[in-house]
Amino acid sequence: MLALAWPLALTNLSQVALVLTDTLFLGQLGEVPLAAATLGGNLYFIAMALPFGLAFATAAMLAQERGRVRHHMREMRRTVRQGAWLIVPLFAVLGLALWHTGAILRATGQDPALAEAAQTYNRALLWGMVPFYGFLLLRGFLAALERPGPALCVSMGAIGLNAVLDHALVGGGFGLPSHGVLGAGIASAVANGSMFTGLALWVALDRRLSRFRLAGRFWRADWRRMREIVVIGLPIAGTMLLEIGIFSATALVMGWFSPGAVAAHAVALQVASASFMVPMGIGQAATARVGLAAGAHDAAGAHRAGWTAIGLGAGFMLLAAAVLLSVPHRIAALFLAPELAETRALAVTLLMMAGLFQLADGVQAVAAGALRGLKDTRVPMLIAALGYWGLGLPIGLGLGFPAGWGPLGVWVGLASGLAIVAVLMTLRWARMARHGHAAPAAPQNTESFSTSGLGLVEK
């Protein structure tokens, strides 16, 4: 599990490093650019929930297809191809929405100047959406083959490229003028494009990977397979949308307090997101390992893989919590200039609050990943809806406004929602693993296999 998980976790961290790099450079320009990029970035990641969900569904299918052994190269090629087809309608809808970021933010009561700056950021950033989705598909393909190293290598290269571009376009380095939030959006879009290009070239040039001929007969449709991706992927996207959405909604609520509150929230959220990428990587490894065992109808192996991953995720997040609770002042100082004393003090408070919910955040992420390996995605979505929106957000709003706790009260609500989701997700995994169930999936074609528990039924 560790051999597969640590490169995936580092790949996730490298993706967060792109946003962190933007945040570090924009934070030196003041509260408004940082707050604008935060609000715009929140909308961008809300939009990315659907591509993430479909990519994760593709990864789960690829893992089970490889576990079945028979004809796995042909089946995996078809699944990657149909997953790639879905980006066309996705970008048509999501790109149009992001183009009008300003109108969306103004409708939520945000400051017009912040909304306009956030729109500038997103109009540059959205052009990296298509290549980033392609990168996610190829990363899931490599994870199913238990070869996560190439994705890590190209992601690390993208960090360096993004830092150089931020230095030039945001910081005004190399004698160039600073373009503020526009420069940050361009830098991240180019970095996303480089990740897909690098990974696609790697797959094409590697002799063992090129045998899959992923681009072969790319024009051929497999509508049943595409339907299965959508059936499995939409609940995953819904779960991610509920989780991303709760943090994005919190950012909007922070905008009702002040730009400083948004900036402090951005700092705490970026740090918490960075630590979250490790259990998210472990969860992706769990999807692959549980899926491989499920495809081979090895119930004991699936059970062992899932609980091993949950234990690893919990152990790491306990360490992350210790760091956030020990040195929040030093972390806040990395992002906010000394003259922003009030904002920095609030960021310290929120960082400590983030430390308290690290364990819950990690456990729910890994448990959800293990359930994806069984293609169990609908119930986790309902659990997320209950925990985040049914309980977490109302608690946060109640403590933040009527109770007068302010931004801290909103984050207490977040922590409460995460704790509830973590408990319910773990109970769900325990039940599914104990009884060997998997969520039913749409059949691919008359020559394929569909999942029934951890066994297989030939159709």
CSV table of C-alpha atoms in Angstrom, one decimal:
chain,number,residue,atom,x,y,z
A,1,MET,CA,0.0,0.0,0.0
A,2,LEU,CA,2.8,2.4,0.8
A,3,ALA,CA,4.6,1.6,-2.4
A,4,LEU,CA,1.6,2.8,-4.4
A,5,ALA,CA,0.4,5.5,-2.0
A,6,TRP,CA,3.4,7.7,-1.5
A,7,PRO,CA,4.0,8.6,-5.1
A,8,LEU,CA,0.2,9.3,-5.5
A,9,ALA,CA,0.3,11.4,-2.3
A,10,LEU,CA,3.3,13.4,-3.5
A,11,THR,CA,1.6,13.9,-6.9
A,12,ASN,CA,-1.4,15.4,-5.1
A,13,LEU,CA,0.9,17.6,-3.0
A,14,SER,CA,2.5,18.8,-6.1
A,15,GLN,CA,-0.9,19.9,-7.5
A,16,VAL,CA,-1.6,21.8,-4.3
A,17,ALA,CA,1.9,23.3,-4.5
A,18,LEU,CA,0.7,25.0,-7.7
A,19,VAL,CA,-2.0,26.8,-5.8
A,20,LEU,CA,0.2,27.4,-2.9
A,21,THR,CA,2.8,29.0,-5.1
A,22,ASP,CA,0.1,31.4,-6.5
A,23,THR,CA,-1.0,32.1,-3.0
A,24,LEU,CA,2.5,32.9,-1.8
A,25,PHE,CA,3.2,35.4,-4.6
A,26,LEU,CA,-0.3,37.0,-4.5
A,27,GLY,CA,-0.1,37.3,-0.7
A,28,GLN,CA,2.8,39.7,-1.1
A,29,LEU,CA,0.6,42.0,-3.3
A,30,GLY,CA,-2.0,42.5,-0.6
A,31,GLU,CA,-5.3,41.2,0.7
A,32,VAL,CA,-7.4,41.9,-2.4
A,33,PRO,CA,-5.4,39.9,-5.0
A,34,LEU,CA,-5.2,37.0,-2.5
A,35,ALA,CA,-8.9,37.1,-1.7
A,36,ALA,CA,-9.8,37.4,-5.3
A,37,ALA,CA,-7.7,34.3,-6.3
A,38,THR,CA,-9.2,32.4,-3.4
A,39,LEU,CA,-12.8,33.1,-4.4
A,40,GLY,CA,-12.1,32.4,-8.1
A,41,GLY,CA,-10.2,29.3,-7.2
A,42,ASN,CA,-13.1,28.0,-5.1
A,43,LEU,CA,-15.4,28.3,-8.0
A,44,TYR,CA,-12.9,26.6,-10.3
A,45,PHE,CA,-12.6,23.6,-7.9
A,46,ILE,CA,-16.3,23.4,-7.6
A,47,ALA,CA,-16.5,23.1,-11.4
A,48,MET,CA,-13.7,20.5,-11.3
A,49,ALA,CA,-15.7,18.2,-9.0
A,50,LEU,CA,-17.4,16.6,-12.0
A,51,PRO,CA,-14.2,15.9,-13.9
A,52,PHE,CA,-12.6,14.6,-10.8
A,53,GLY,CA,-15.6,12.3,-10.2
A,54,LEU,CA,-15.5,10.8,-13.7
A,55,ALA,CA,-11.7,10.4,-13.6
A,56,PHE,CA,-11.9,8.6,-10.2
A,57,ALA,CA,-14.7,6.4,-11.6
A,58,THR,CA,-12.5,5.5,-14.6
A,59,ALA,CA,-9.6,4.7,-12.2
A,60,ALA,CA,-11.9,2.3,-10.2
A,61,MET,CA,-13.0,0.5,-13.4
A,62,LEU,CA,-9.5,0.2,-14.7
A,63,ALA,CA,-8.3,-1.4,-11.4
A,64,GLN,CA,-11.1,-4.0,-11.5
A,65,GLU,CA,-10.5,-4.7,-15.2
A,66,ARG,CA,-6.8,-5.3,-14.5
A,67,GLY,CA,-7.7,-7.5,-11.6
A,68,ARG,CA,-9.8,-9.8,-13.9
A,69,VAL,CA,-6.6,-10.4,-16.0
A,70,ARG,CA,-8.5,-11.7,-19.0
A,71,HIS,CA,-8.4,-9.2,-21.9
A,72,HIS,CA,-7.5,-6.4,-19.5
A,73,MET,CA,-5.4,-4.5,-22.0
A,74,ARG,CA,-8.4,-4.2,-24.4
A,75,GLU,CA,-10.8,-3.4,-21.7
A,76,MET,CA,-8.6,-0.8,-20.1
A,77,ARG,CA,-7.9,0.9,-23.4
A,78,ARG,CA,-11.7,1.2,-24.1
A,79,THR,CA,-12.3,2.6,-20.6
A,80,VAL,CA,-9.6,5.3,-20.9
A,81,ARG,CA,-11.0,6.2,-24.4
A,82,GLN,CA,-14.6,6.7,-23.2
A,83,GLY,CA,-13.4,8.6,-20.2
A,84,ALA,CA,-11.6,11.0,-22.5
A,85,TRP,CA,-14.7,11.5,-24.7
A,86,LEU,CA,-16.5,13.0,-21.7
A,87,ILE,CA,-14.3,16.1,-21.5
A,88,VAL,CA,-16.0,17.6,-24.6
A,89,PRO,CA,-19.5,18.2,-23.0
A,90,LEU,CA,-17.8,18.9,-19.6
A,91,PHE,CA,-15.7,21.8,-20.9
A,92,ALA,CA,-18.5,23.2,-22.9
A,93,VAL,CA,-20.6,23.6,-19.8
A,94,LEU,CA,-18.0,24.2,-17.1
A,95,GLY,CA,-15.9,26.6,-19.2
A,96,LEU,CA,-18.9,28.8,-19.9
A,97,ALA,CA,-19.8,29.0,-16.2
A,98,LEU,CA,-16.3,29.9,-15.2
A,99,TRP,CA,-16.1,32.6,-17.9
A,100,HIS,CA,-18.9,34.4,-16.0
A,101,THR,CA,-17.3,34.1,-12.5
A,102,GLY,CA,-17.8,37.8,-11.8
A,103,ALA,CA,-21.6,37.5,-12.2
A,104,ILE,CA,-21.8,34.4,-10.1
A,105,LEU,CA,-19.8,36.0,-7.3
A,106,ARG,CA,-21.8,39.3,-7.4
A,107,ALA,CA,-25.0,37.2,-7.1
A,108,THR,CA,-23.7,35.8,-3.8
A,109,GLY,CA,-23.1,39.2,-2.4
A,110,GLN,CA,-19.4,39.5,-2.9
A,111,ASP,CA,-17.6,42.9,-3.3
A,112,PRO,CA,-17.7,43.9,-7.0
A,113,ALA,CA,-14.0,44.6,-7.2
A,114,LEU,CA,-13.2,41.2,-5.7
A,115,ALA,CA,-15.6,39.5,-8.1
A,116,GLU,CA,-14.1,41.2,-11.1
A,117,ALA,CA,-10.5,40.2,-10.1
A,118,ALA,CA,-11.6,36.7,-9.5
A,119,GLN,CA,-13.1,36.5,-13.0
A,120,THR,CA,-9.8,37.7,-14.4
A,121,TYR,CA,-8.1,34.9,-12.6
A,122,ASN,CA,-10.5,32.2,-13.7
A,123,ARG,CA,-10.6,33.3,-17.3
A,124,ALA,CA,-7.0,32.4,-17.5
A,125,LEU,CA,-7.1,29.4,-15.3
A,126,LEU,CA,-10.0,27.6,-17.1
A,127,TRP,CA,-7.8,26.9,-20.2
A,128,GLY,CA,-5.9,24.4,-18.1
A,129,MET,CA,-9.0,22.3,-17.3
A,130,VAL,CA,-9.0,20.0,-20.3
A,131,PRO,CA,-5.3,19.0,-20.0
A,132,PHE,CA,-5.7,18.6,-16.3
A,133,TYR,CA,-8.6,16.2,-16.8
A,134,GLY,CA,-6.4,14.3,-19.3
A,135,PHE,CA,-3.7,14.1,-16.7
A,136,LEU,CA,-6.1,12.7,-14.2
A,137,LEU,CA,-7.2,9.9,-16.6
A,138,LEU,CA,-3.6,8.9,-17.4
A,139,ARG,CA,-2.7,9.0,-13.7
A,140,GLY,CA,-5.7,6.6,-12.9
A,141,PHE,CA,-4.5,4.3,-15.7
A,142,LEU,CA,-1.0,4.2,-14.2
A,143,ALA,CA,-2.3,3.7,-10.7
A,144,ALA,CA,-4.3,0.6,-11.9
A,145,LEU,CA,-1.0,-0.7,-13.3
A,146,GLU,CA,0.7,0.1,-9.9
A,147,ARG,CA,3.1,2.5,-11.7
A,148,PRO,CA,2.5,5.9,-10.1
A,149,GLY,CA,6.1,7.2,-10.6
A,150,PRO,CA,5.7,8.9,-14.0
A,151,ALA,CA,2.8,11.1,-12.7
A,152,LEU,CA,4.9,12.2,-9.8
A,153,CYS,CA,7.8,13.1,-12.0
A,154,VAL,CA,5.8,15.3,-14.4
A,155,SER,CA,4.0,16.9,-11.5
A,156,MET,CA,7.2,17.9,-9.8
A,157,GLY,CA,8.4,19.4,-13.0
A,158,ALA,CA,5.2,21.5,-13.2
A,159,ILE,CA,5.9,22.9,-9.8
A,160,GLY,CA,9.2,24.4,-11.0
A,161,LEU,CA,7.6,25.7,-14.1
A,162,ASN,CA,4.7,27.3,-12.2
A,163,ALA,CA,7.2,28.9,-9.7
A,164,VAL,CA,9.2,30.5,-12.6
A,165,LEU,CA,6.1,31.7,-14.3
A,166,ASP,CA,4.7,33.2,-11.0
A,167,HIS,CA,8.0,34.9,-10.4
A,168,ALA,CA,7.8,36.5,-13.9
A,169,LEU,CA,4.1,37.2,-14.2
A,170,VAL,CA,3.1,37.9,-10.6
A,171,GLY,CA,6.2,39.0,-8.9
A,172,GLY,CA,7.5,41.0,-11.9
A,173,GLY,CA,10.7,39.0,-12.2
A,174,PHE,CA,13.1,38.9,-15.2
A,175,GLY,CA,12.3,42.6,-15.8
A,176,LEU,CA,8.7,41.9,-16.7
A,177,PRO,CA,5.7,43.9,-15.4
A,178,SER,CA,3.5,42.2,-12.7
A,179,HIS,CA,0.1,41.0,-14.0
A,180,GLY,CA,-1.3,40.2,-10.6
A,181,VAL,CA,-4.1,37.6,-10.6
A,182,LEU,CA,-4.1,37.3,-14.4
A,183,GLY,CA,-0.4,36.2,-14.3
A,184,ALA,CA,-1.2,33.7,-11.6
A,185,GLY,CA,-4.0,32.2,-13.6
A,186,ILE,CA,-1.8,31.9,-16.7
A,187,ALA,CA,1.0,30.3,-14.8
A,188,SER,CA,-1.3,27.6,-13.4
A,189,ALA,CA,-3.0,26.9,-16.7
A,190,VAL,CA,0.4,26.5,-18.4
A,191,ALA,CA,1.6,24.2,-15.6
A,192,ASN,CA,-1.5,22.0,-16.0
A,193,GLY,CA,-0.9,21.7,-19.7
A,194,SER,CA,2.7,20.7,-19.1
A,195,MET,CA,1.6,17.8,-16.8
A,196,PHE,CA,-0.7,16.3,-19.4
A,197,THR,CA,1.8,16.7,-22.2
A,198,GLY,CA,4.6,15.2,-20.1
A,199,LEU,CA,2.6,12.2,-19.0
A,200,ALA,CA,1.1,11.5,-22.4
A,201,LEU,CA,4.7,11.5,-23.9
A,202,TRP,CA,5.8,9.2,-21.1
A,203,VAL,CA,3.0,6.7,-21.8
A,204,ALA,CA,3.6,6.9,-25.6
A,205,LEU,CA,7.4,6.3,-25.3
A,206,ASP,CA,7.5,3.6,-22.6
A,207,ARG,CA,7.5,0.2,-24.3
A,208,ARG,CA,5.4,-1.5,-21.7
A,209,LEU,CA,2.8,1.3,-21.6
A,210,SER,CA,2.6,1.9,-25.3
A,211,ARG,CA,1.4,-1.7,-25.8
A,212,PHE,CA,-2.0,-0.6,-24.5
A,213,ARG,CA,-2.3,1.7,-27.5
A,214,LEU,CA,-4.6,4.1,-25.6
A,215,ALA,CA,-5.0,6.3,-28.6
A,216,GLY,CA,-5.9,3.4,-30.9
A,217,ARG,CA,-9.3,3.7,-32.6
A,218,PHE,CA,-10.0,6.7,-30.5
A,219,TRP,CA,-13.0,7.5,-32.7
A,220,ARG,CA,-14.9,4.3,-31.7
A,221,ALA,CA,-17.7,4.8,-29.2
A,222,ASP,CA,-18.6,2.4,-26.5
A,223,TRP,CA,-21.8,3.9,-25.1
A,224,ARG,CA,-22.5,1.2,-22.4
A,225,ARG,CA,-19.0,1.7,-21.0
A,226,MET,CA,-19.4,5.5,-21.1
A,227,ARG,CA,-22.7,5.0,-19.2
A,228,GLU,CA,-21.0,3.0,-16.6
A,229,ILE,CA,-18.4,5.7,-16.1
A,230,VAL,CA,-21.2,8.2,-15.6
A,231,VAL,CA,-23.2,6.0,-13.3
A,232,ILE,CA,-20.3,5.4,-11.0
A,233,GLY,CA,-18.7,8.8,-11.5
A,234,LEU,CA,-21.7,11.1,-10.8
A,235,PRO,CA,-22.1,10.1,-7.1
A,236,ILE,CA,-18.3,10.5,-6.7
A,237,ALA,CA,-18.6,14.0,-8.3
A,238,GLY,CA,-21.5,14.7,-6.0
A,239,THR,CA,-19.5,13.7,-2.9
A,240,MET,CA,-16.6,15.8,-4.0
A,241,LEU,CA,-18.9,18.7,-4.9
A,242,LEU,CA,-20.5,18.5,-1.4
A,243,GLU,CA,-17.1,18.6,0.2
A,244,ILE,CA,-15.5,21.2,-2.0
A,245,GLY,CA,-18.7,23.2,-1.9
A,246,ILE,CA,-18.8,23.4,1.8
A,247,PHE,CA,-15.3,24.9,1.9
A,248,SER,CA,-16.2,27.2,-1.0
A,249,ALA,CA,-19.4,28.2,0.7
A,250,THR,CA,-17.4,29.0,3.8
A,251,ALA,CA,-15.1,31.3,1.7
A,252,LEU,CA,-18.2,33.1,0.5
A,253,VAL,CA,-19.4,33.4,4.1
A,254,MET,CA,-16.0,34.8,5.1
A,255,GLY,CA,-16.6,37.5,2.4
A,256,TRP,CA,-19.5,38.7,4.5
A,257,PHE,CA,-17.1,39.4,7.3
A,258,SER,CA,-14.2,41.2,5.5
A,259,PRO,CA,-11.5,40.7,2.9
A,260,GLY,CA,-9.1,40.0,5.7
A,261,ALA,CA,-11.3,37.1,6.9
A,262,VAL,CA,-11.3,35.7,3.3
A,263,ALA,CA,-7.5,36.0,3.2
A,264,ALA,CA,-7.1,34.3,6.6
A,265,HIS,CA,-9.5,31.6,5.5
A,266,ALA,CA,-7.4,31.1,2.3
A,267,VAL,CA,-4.2,30.6,4.3
A,268,ALA,CA,-5.7,28.0,6.7
A,269,LEU,CA,-7.5,26.3,3.8
A,270,GLN,CA,-4.4,26.0,1.7
A,271,VAL,CA,-2.4,24.5,4.5
A,272,ALA,CA,-5.2,22.1,5.4
A,273,SER,CA,-5.6,21.2,1.7
A,274,ALA,CA,-1.9,20.4,1.5
A,275,SER,CA,-2.0,17.9,4.4
A,276,PHE,CA,-5.3,16.5,3.0
A,277,MET,CA,-3.5,15.5,-0.2
A,278,VAL,CA,-1.6,12.7,1.6
A,279,PRO,CA,-4.7,10.8,2.8
A,280,MET,CA,-6.3,11.5,-0.6
A,281,GLY,CA,-3.3,9.8,-2.2
A,282,ILE,CA,-3.7,6.9,0.2
A,283,GLY,CA,-7.4,6.8,-0.7
A,284,GLN,CA,-6.5,6.6,-4.4
A,285,ALA,CA,-4.1,3.7,-3.6
A,286,ALA,CA,-6.9,2.1,-1.7
A,287,THR,CA,-9.2,2.4,-4.8
A,288,ALA,CA,-6.6,0.6,-6.9
A,289,ARG,CA,-5.7,-2.1,-4.4
A,290,VAL,CA,-9.3,-2.8,-3.3
A,291,GLY,CA,-10.4,-2.7,-7.0
A,292,LEU,CA,-7.6,-5.2,-8.0
A,293,ALA,CA,-8.7,-7.5,-5.2
A,294,ALA,CA,-12.4,-7.1,-6.1
A,295,GLY,CA,-11.7,-7.8,-9.8
A,296,ALA,CA,-9.9,-11.0,-8.8
A,297,HIS,CA,-12.8,-11.8,-6.4
A,298,ASP,CA,-10.5,-11.8,-3.4
A,299,ALA,CA,-12.7,-10.6,-0.6
A,300,ALA,CA,-10.0,-11.0,2.1
A,301,GLY,CA,-7.5,-9.0,0.1
A,302,ALA,CA,-10.0,-6.2,-0.4
A,303,HIS,CA,-10.8,-6.1,3.3
A,304,ARG,CA,-7.1,-6.1,4.2
A,305,ALA,CA,-6.3,-3.4,1.7
A,306,GLY,CA,-9.0,-1.0,2.9
A,307,TRP,CA,-8.3,-1.2,6.6
A,308,THR,CA,-4.5,-0.9,5.9
A,309,ALA,CA,-5.2,2.3,4.0
A,310,ILE,CA,-7.4,3.8,6.7
A,311,GLY,CA,-4.8,3.1,9.4
A,312,LEU,CA,-2.1,4.8,7.3
A,313,GLY,CA,-4.3,7.8,6.6
A,314,ALA,CA,-5.2,8.2,10.3
A,315,GLY,CA,-1.5,7.9,11.4
A,316,PHE,CA,-0.4,10.6,9.0
A,317,MET,CA,-3.1,13.0,9.9
A,318,LEU,CA,-2.3,12.7,13.6
A,319,LEU,CA,1.2,13.9,12.7
A,320,ALA,CA,-0.2,16.8,10.6
A,321,ALA,CA,-2.5,17.8,13.5
A,322,ALA,CA,0.5,18.0,15.8
A,323,VAL,CA,2.3,20.3,13.4
A,324,LEU,CA,-0.6,22.7,12.9
A,325,LEU,CA,-1.3,22.9,16.6
A,326,SER,CA,2.4,23.5,17.5
A,327,VAL,CA,3.6,26.2,15.0
A,328,PRO,CA,0.5,28.0,13.6
A,329,HIS,CA,2.2,31.4,14.0
A,330,ARG,CA,5.2,30.4,11.8
A,331,ILE,CA,2.9,29.0,9.1
A,332,ALA,CA,0.8,32.1,9.0
A,333,ALA,CA,3.9,34.3,8.7
A,334,LEU,CA,4.9,32.4,5.5
A,335,PHE,CA,1.8,33.7,3.7
A,336,LEU,CA,0.9,37.1,5.1
A,337,ALA,CA,3.0,40.2,5.3
A,338,PRO,CA,3.9,41.6,8.8
A,339,GLU,CA,1.7,44.7,8.3
A,340,LEU,CA,-1.4,42.5,8.1
A,341,ALA,CA,-1.3,41.8,11.8
A,342,GLU,CA,-5.1,41.3,12.3
A,343,THR,CA,-5.4,39.0,9.3
A,344,ARG,CA,-2.4,37.0,10.5
A,345,ALA,CA,-3.9,36.6,14.0
A,346,LEU,CA,-7.1,35.3,12.5
A,347,ALA,CA,-5.2,32.9,10.3
A,348,VAL,CA,-3.4,31.5,13.4
A,349,THR,CA,-6.7,30.8,15.0
A,350,LEU,CA,-8.1,29.1,11.9
A,351,LEU,CA,-4.9,27.0,11.5
A,352,MET,CA,-5.3,25.7,15.0
A,353,MET,CA,-8.9,24.8,14.2
A,354,ALA,CA,-7.8,23.0,11.1
A,355,GLY,CA,-5.4,21.0,13.3
A,356,LEU,CA,-8.3,19.7,15.3
A,357,PHE,CA,-10.2,18.2,12.3
A,358,GLN,CA,-7.2,16.6,10.6
A,359,LEU,CA,-7.9,13.1,11.8
A,360,ALA,CA,-11.5,13.2,10.7
A,361,ASP,CA,-10.7,14.7,7.3
A,362,GLY,CA,-8.1,12.0,6.6
A,363,VAL,CA,-10.2,9.0,7.7
A,364,GLN,CA,-13.2,10.0,5.6
A,365,ALA,CA,-11.0,10.6,2.5
A,366,VAL,CA,-9.4,7.1,2.7
A,367,ALA,CA,-12.6,5.3,3.6
A,368,ALA,CA,-14.3,6.9,0.6
A,369,GLY,CA,-11.4,5.8,-1.6
A,370,ALA,CA,-11.7,2.2,-0.4
A,371,LEU,CA,-15.4,2.3,-1.1
A,372,ARG,CA,-14.7,3.5,-4.6
A,373,GLY,CA,-12.7,0.4,-5.2
A,374,LEU,CA,-15.9,-1.6,-4.6
A,375,LYS,CA,-17.8,0.9,-6.9
A,376,ASP,CA,-19.8,1.9,-3.9
A,377,THR,CA,-20.4,5.6,-4.5
A,378,ARG,CA,-24.1,6.5,-3.9
A,379,VAL,CA,-24.3,6.0,-0.1
A,380,PRO,CA,-21.0,7.9,0.5
A,381,MET,CA,-22.6,10.8,-1.4
A,382,LEU,CA,-25.6,10.8,0.9
A,383,ILE,CA,-23.3,10.6,3.9
A,384,ALA,CA,-21.5,13.7,2.7
A,385,ALA,CA,-24.7,15.6,2.1
A,386,LEU,CA,-25.9,14.9,5.6
A,387,GLY,CA,-22.6,15.6,7.3
A,388,TYR,CA,-21.5,18.7,5.4
A,389,TRP,CA,-24.7,20.5,4.5
A,390,GLY,CA,-27.3,19.0,6.8
A,391,LEU,CA,-25.3,19.5,10.0
A,392,GLY,CA,-21.9,21.1,9.4
A,393,LEU,CA,-23.0,24.3,7.6
A,394,PRO,CA,-26.0,25.0,9.8
A,395,ILE,CA,-23.8,24.6,12.9
A,396,GLY,CA,-21.2,26.9,11.5
A,397,LEU,CA,-23.7,29.6,10.5
A,398,GLY,CA,-25.3,29.4,13.9
A,399,LEU,CA,-22.1,29.8,15.8
A,400,GLY,CA,-20.7,32.4,13.4
A,401,PHE,CA,-23.5,34.8,13.4
A,402,PRO,CA,-26.3,34.4,16.1
A,403,ALA,CA,-23.7,33.1,18.6
A,404,GLY,CA,-21.2,35.8,17.6
A,405,TRP,CA,-18.2,33.6,17.2
A,406,GLY,CA,-17.4,35.0,13.8
A,407,PRO,CA,-15.1,33.2,11.4
A,408,LEU,CA,-14.0,30.7,14.1
A,409,GLY,CA,-17.6,29.6,14.6
A,410,VAL,CA,-17.9,28.8,10.9
A,411,TRP,CA,-14.8,26.6,11.1
A,412,VAL,CA,-16.2,24.8,14.2
A,413,GLY,CA,-19.1,23.9,12.0
A,414,LEU,CA,-16.7,22.5,9.4
A,415,ALA,CA,-15.0,20.4,11.9
A,416,SER,CA,-18.3,19.0,13.2
A,417,GLY,CA,-19.4,18.0,9.7
A,418,LEU,CA,-16.1,16.3,8.9
A,419,ALA,CA,-16.2,14.3,12.2
A,420,ILE,CA,-19.7,13.1,11.4
A,421,VAL,CA,-18.8,12.1,7.8
A,422,ALA,CA,-15.6,10.3,9.0
A,423,VAL,CA,-17.6,8.1,11.5
A,424,LEU,CA,-20.3,7.2,9.0
A,425,MET,CA,-17.9,6.5,6.1
A,426,THR,CA,-15.8,4.2,8.3
A,427,LEU,CA,-19.0,2.4,9.4
A,428,ARG,CA,-20.0,2.1,5.8
A,429,TRP,CA,-16.7,0.6,4.8
A,430,ALA,CA,-16.8,-1.8,7.8
A,431,ARG,CA,-20.2,-3.1,6.6
A,432,MET,CA,-19.3,-3.4,2.9
A,433,ALA,CA,-16.0,-5.1,3.6
A,434,ARG,CA,-17.5,-7.5,6.1
A,435,HIS,CA,-20.3,-8.6,3.8
A,436,GLY,CA,-18.3,-8.4,0.6
A,437,HIS,CA,-20.8,-6.2,-1.2
A,438,ALA,CA,-20.2,-3.8,-4.1
A,439,ALA,CA,-22.5,-1.3,-5.7
A,440,PRO,CA,-24.1,-2.6,-8.9
A,441,ALA,CA,-22.7,-1.0,-12.1
A,442,ALA,CA,-24.1,-0.7,-15.6
A,443,PRO,CA,-23.0,-3.5,-17.9
A,444,GLN,CA,-20.2,-2.6,-20.3
A,445,ASN,CA,-21.1,-5.0,-23.2
A,446,THR,CA,-22.1,-8.6,-23.8
A,447,GLU,CA,-18.5,-9.7,-23.6
A,448,SER,CA,-17.6,-7.9,-20.4
A,449,PHE,CA,-18.0,-8.7,-16.8
A,450,SER,CA,-20.2,-6.8,-14.2
A,451,THR,CA,-19.5,-6.7,-10.5
A,452,SER,CA,-21.7,-8.6,-8.1
A,453,GLY,CA,-20.3,-8.4,-4.6
A,454,LEU,CA,-16.6,-9.3,-4.7
A,455,GLY,CA,-17.3,-12.1,-7.2
A,456,LEU,CA,-17.9,-11.8,-10.9
A,457,VAL,CA,-20.8,-12.9,-13.1
A,458,GLU,CA,-20.1,-13.5,-16.8
A,459,LYS,CA,-22.8,-11.9,-18.9
